[in-house]
Each structure stands twice: as structure tokens, then as C-alpha cells.
PDB file of C-alpha atoms in Angstrom:
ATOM      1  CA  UNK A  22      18.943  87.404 -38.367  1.00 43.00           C
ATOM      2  CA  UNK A  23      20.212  87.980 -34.722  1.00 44.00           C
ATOM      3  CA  UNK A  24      24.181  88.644 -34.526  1.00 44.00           C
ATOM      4  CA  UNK A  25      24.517  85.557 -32.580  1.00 44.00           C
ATOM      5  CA  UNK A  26      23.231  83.434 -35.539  1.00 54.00           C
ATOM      6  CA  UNK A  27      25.633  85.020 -37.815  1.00 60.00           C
ATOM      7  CA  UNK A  28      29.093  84.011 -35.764  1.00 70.00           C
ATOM      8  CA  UNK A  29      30.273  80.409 -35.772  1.00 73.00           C
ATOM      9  CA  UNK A  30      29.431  77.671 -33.674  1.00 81.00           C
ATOM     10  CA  UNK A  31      29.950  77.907 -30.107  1.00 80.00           C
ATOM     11  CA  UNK A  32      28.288  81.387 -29.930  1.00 83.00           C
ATOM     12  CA  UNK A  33      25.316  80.993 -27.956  1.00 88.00           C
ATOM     13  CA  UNK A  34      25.865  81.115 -23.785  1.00 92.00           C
ATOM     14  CA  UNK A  35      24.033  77.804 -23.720  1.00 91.00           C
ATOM     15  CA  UNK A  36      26.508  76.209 -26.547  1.00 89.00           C
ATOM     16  CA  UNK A  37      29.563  77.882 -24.684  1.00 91.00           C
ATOM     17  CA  UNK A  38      28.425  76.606 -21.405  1.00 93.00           C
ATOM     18  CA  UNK A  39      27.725  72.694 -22.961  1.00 92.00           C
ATOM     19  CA  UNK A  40      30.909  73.344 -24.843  1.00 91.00           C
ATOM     20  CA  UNK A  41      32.749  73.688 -21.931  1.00 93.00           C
ATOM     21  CA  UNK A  42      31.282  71.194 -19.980  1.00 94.00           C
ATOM     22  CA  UNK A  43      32.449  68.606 -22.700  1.00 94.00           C
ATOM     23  CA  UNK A  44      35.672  70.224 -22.213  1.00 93.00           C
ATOM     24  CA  UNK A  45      35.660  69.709 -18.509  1.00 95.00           C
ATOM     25  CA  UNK A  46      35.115  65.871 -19.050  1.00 95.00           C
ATOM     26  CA  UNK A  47      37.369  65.512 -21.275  1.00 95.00           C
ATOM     27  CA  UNK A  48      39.803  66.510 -19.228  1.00 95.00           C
ATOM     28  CA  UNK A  49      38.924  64.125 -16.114  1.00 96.00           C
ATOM     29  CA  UNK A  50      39.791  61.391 -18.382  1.00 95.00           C
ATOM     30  CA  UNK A  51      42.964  58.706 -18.690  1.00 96.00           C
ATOM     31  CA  UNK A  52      45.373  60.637 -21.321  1.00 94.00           C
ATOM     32  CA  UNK A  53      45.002  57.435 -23.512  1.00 92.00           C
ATOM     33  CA  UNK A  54      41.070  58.752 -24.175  1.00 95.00           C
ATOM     34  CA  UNK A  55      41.530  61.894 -23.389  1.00 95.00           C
ATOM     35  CA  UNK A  56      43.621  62.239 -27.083  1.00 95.00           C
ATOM     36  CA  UNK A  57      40.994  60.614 -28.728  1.00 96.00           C
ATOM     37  CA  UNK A  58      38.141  62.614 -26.808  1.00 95.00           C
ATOM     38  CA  UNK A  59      39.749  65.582 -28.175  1.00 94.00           C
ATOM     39  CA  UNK A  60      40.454  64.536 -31.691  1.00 95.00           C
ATOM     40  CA  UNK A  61      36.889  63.069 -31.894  1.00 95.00           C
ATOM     41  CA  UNK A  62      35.801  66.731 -30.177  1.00 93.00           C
ATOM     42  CA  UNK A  63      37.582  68.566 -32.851  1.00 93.00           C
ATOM     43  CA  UNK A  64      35.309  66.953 -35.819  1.00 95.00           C
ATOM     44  CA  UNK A  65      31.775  67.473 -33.706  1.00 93.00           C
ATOM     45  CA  UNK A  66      32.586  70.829 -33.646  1.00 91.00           C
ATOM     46  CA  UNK A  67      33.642  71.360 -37.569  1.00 93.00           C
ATOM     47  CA  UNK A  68      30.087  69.345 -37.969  1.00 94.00           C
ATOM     48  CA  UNK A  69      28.243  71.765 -35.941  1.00 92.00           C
ATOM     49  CA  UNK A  70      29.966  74.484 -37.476  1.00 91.00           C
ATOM     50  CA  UNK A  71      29.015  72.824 -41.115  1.00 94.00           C
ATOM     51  CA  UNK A  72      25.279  72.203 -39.850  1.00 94.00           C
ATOM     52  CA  UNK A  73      25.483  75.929 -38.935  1.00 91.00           C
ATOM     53  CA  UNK A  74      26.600  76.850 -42.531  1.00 93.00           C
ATOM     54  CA  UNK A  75      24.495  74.455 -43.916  1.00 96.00           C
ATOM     55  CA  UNK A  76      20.941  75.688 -42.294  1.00 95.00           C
ATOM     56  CA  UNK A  77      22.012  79.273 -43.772  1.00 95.00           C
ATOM     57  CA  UNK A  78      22.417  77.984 -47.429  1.00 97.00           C
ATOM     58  CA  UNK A  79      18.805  75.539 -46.436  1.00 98.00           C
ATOM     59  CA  UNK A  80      17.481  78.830 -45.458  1.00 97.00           C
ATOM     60  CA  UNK A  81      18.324  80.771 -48.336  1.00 98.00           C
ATOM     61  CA  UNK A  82      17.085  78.294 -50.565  1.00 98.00           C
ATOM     62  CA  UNK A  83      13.513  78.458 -48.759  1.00 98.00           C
ATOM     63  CA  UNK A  84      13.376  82.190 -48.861  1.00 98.00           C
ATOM     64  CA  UNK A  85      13.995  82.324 -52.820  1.00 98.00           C
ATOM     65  CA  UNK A  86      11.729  78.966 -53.368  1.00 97.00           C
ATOM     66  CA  UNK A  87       8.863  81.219 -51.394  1.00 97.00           C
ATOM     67  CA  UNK A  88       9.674  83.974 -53.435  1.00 97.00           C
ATOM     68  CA  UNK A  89       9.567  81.594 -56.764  1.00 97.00           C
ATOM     69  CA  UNK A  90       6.346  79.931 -55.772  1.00 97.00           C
ATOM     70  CA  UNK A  91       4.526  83.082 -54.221  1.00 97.00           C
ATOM     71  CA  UNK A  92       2.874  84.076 -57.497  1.00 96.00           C
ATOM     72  CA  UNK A  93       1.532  80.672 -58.612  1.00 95.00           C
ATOM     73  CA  UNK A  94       0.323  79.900 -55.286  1.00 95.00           C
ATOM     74  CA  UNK A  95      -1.553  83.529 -55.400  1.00 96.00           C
ATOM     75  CA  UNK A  96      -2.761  82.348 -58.612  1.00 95.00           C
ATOM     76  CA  UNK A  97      -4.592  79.520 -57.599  1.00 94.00           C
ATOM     77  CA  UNK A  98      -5.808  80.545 -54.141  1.00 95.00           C
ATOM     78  CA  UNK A  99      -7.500  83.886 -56.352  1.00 96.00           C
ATOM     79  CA  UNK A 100      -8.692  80.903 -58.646  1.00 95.00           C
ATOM     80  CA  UNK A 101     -10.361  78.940 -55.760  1.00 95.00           C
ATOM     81  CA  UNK A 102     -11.779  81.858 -54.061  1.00 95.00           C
ATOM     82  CA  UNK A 103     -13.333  83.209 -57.280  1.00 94.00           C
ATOM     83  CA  UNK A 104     -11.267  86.671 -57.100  1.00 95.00           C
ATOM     84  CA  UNK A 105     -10.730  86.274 -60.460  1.00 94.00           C
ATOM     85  CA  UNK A 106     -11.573  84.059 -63.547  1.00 92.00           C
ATOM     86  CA  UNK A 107      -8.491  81.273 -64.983  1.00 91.00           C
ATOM     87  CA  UNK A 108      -7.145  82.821 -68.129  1.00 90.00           C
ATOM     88  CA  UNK A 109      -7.182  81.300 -71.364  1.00 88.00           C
ATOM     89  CA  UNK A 110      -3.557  81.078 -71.854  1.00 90.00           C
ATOM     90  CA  UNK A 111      -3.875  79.371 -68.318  1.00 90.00           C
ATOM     91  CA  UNK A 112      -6.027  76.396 -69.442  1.00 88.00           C
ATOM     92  CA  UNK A 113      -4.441  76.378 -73.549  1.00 88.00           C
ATOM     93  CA  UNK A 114      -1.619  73.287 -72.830  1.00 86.00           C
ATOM     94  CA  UNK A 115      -5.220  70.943 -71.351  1.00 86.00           C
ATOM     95  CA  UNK A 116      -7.374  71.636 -74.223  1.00 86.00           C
ATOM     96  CA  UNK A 117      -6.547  68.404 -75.587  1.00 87.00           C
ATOM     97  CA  UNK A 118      -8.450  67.142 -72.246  1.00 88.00           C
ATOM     98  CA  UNK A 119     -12.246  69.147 -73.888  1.00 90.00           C
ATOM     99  CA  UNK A 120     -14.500  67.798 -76.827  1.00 91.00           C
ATOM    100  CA  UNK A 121     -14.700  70.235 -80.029  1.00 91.00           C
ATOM    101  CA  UNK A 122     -17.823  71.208 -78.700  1.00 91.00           C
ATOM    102  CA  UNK A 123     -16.479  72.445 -75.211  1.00 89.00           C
ATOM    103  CA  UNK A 124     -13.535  73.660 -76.617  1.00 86.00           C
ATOM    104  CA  UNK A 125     -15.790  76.224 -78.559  1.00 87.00           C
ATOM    105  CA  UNK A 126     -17.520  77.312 -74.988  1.00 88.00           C
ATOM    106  CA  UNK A 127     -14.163  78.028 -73.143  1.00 87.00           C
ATOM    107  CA  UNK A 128     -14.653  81.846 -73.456  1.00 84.00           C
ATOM    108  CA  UNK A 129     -17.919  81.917 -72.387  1.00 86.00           C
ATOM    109  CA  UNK A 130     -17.140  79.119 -69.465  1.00 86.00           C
ATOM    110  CA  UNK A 131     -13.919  81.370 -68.153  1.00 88.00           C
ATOM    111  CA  UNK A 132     -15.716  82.903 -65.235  1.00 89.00           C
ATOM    112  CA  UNK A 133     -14.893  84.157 -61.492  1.00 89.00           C
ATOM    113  CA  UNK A 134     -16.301  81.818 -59.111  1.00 92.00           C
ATOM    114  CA  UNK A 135     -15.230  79.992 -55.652  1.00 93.00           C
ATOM    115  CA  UNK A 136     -14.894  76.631 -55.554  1.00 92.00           C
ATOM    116  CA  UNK A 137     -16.815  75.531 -53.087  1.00 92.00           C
ATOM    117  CA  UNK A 138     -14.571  73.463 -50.072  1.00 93.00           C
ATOM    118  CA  UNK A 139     -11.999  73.009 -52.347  1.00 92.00           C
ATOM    119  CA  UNK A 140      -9.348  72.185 -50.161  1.00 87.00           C
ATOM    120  CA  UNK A 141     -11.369  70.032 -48.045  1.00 88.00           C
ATOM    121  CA  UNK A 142     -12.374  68.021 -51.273  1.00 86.00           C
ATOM    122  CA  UNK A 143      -8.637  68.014 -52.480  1.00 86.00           C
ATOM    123  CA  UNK A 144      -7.606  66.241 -49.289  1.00 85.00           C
ATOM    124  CA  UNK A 145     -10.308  63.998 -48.222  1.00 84.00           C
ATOM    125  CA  UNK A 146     -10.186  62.656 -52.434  1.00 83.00           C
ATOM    126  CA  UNK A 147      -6.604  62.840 -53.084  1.00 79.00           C
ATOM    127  CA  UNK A 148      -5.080  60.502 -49.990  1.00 68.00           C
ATOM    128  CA  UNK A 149      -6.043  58.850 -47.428  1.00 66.00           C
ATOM    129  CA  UNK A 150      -5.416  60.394 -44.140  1.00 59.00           C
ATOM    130  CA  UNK A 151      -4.540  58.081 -41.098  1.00 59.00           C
TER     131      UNK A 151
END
């Protein structure tokens, strides 16, 4: 992350400069708005310096989801390309879903092969796309 994200809000030229140009205008106002200019001033900025905070924890929290969902997502792309075969342990939870008669061929069904447009399929069956 670039120093200038790390330091609070103003910190970048182009938030100094708009900064100050608020500044500037408040300042060419009647004294009655000018006090409430500032006071309402002082609150944008804790926001934006809040926002700021907030997008780091938002950011965080997207890095270590990533991380968290890395592996299963590997899993099932090597799955749909046919790099490698499901395990049983992967499919024992849905053998409720297979006859007596399938659920004796599992070991012998457990193979490595691509499913053909599978993404394609999951879209254009799952939702409809307008």
C-alpha cells in the first residue's frame, strides 16, 4: 500500500487542494453560515476519515476471505477441468442423493474428467440473464 494511503484523510494533493477550496468558500460566507459551514465541515471530514479506516478493515476482510476461499475454489476449478478426480470423502455427506445400486459404483465412477462448458451451462441454467 502506497504511504499516501496509509496517512489520514486529506493526504492526497488532489484532496488537499478540494480541501482547501471548501475552505476558501467557507470563508466568503455571512459569519451566521460560515459557523455552521464549519461545524458541518468538521463531521465530513471525520466521515472521510472513517470511510478511509473503514475501506482498510473492508480490505482486510477481502484479502483473508480470498485467502479462506482460495483452496475450495482450486478445488472445484481442478474438478471441472478434470485435473483431478472428486474424492470420496468429497461426495460422502450427498450419498443419501444415489440408489444402493450407485452407491456401490462410486469408486469405480470417481474419475478425472472435464466437464464439458461447465460454466457456460451453470449460467445460462441457473438464472436468467437480462
Amino acid at each position: 500500500m502506497a504511504e499516501a494511503d496509509t496517512k489520514p484523510y486529506p493526504s492526497k494533493q488532489a484532496d488537499i487542494d478540494y480541501e482547501k477550496e471548501i475552505t476558501d468558500a467557507i470563508k466568503k460566507l455571512p459569519v451566521e453560515q460560515r459557523l455552521q459551514m464549519i461545524a458541518m465541515n468538521k463531521y465530513t471530514l471525520k466521515r472521510k476519515v472513517r470511510d478511509q479506516e473503514d475501506d482498510k478493515k473492508i480490505d482486510a476482510s477481502i484479502v483473508k476471505y480470498n485467502n479462506l476461499e482460495d483452496p475450495h475454489l482450486r478445488a472445484c476449478n481442478d474438478i471441472i477441468a478434470g485435473e483431478r478426480a472428486p474424492l470420496e470423502s468429497e461426495i460422502e455427506q450427498f450419498k443419501e442423493h444415489l440408489t444402493e445400486e450407485e452407491k456401490g459404483k462410486v469408486a469405480e465412477n470417481l474419475e478425472a474428467s472435464p466437464i464439458t462448458e461447465y460454466w457456460y451451462k451453470a449460467i445460462t441454467q441457473c438464472c436468467k440473464l437480462e
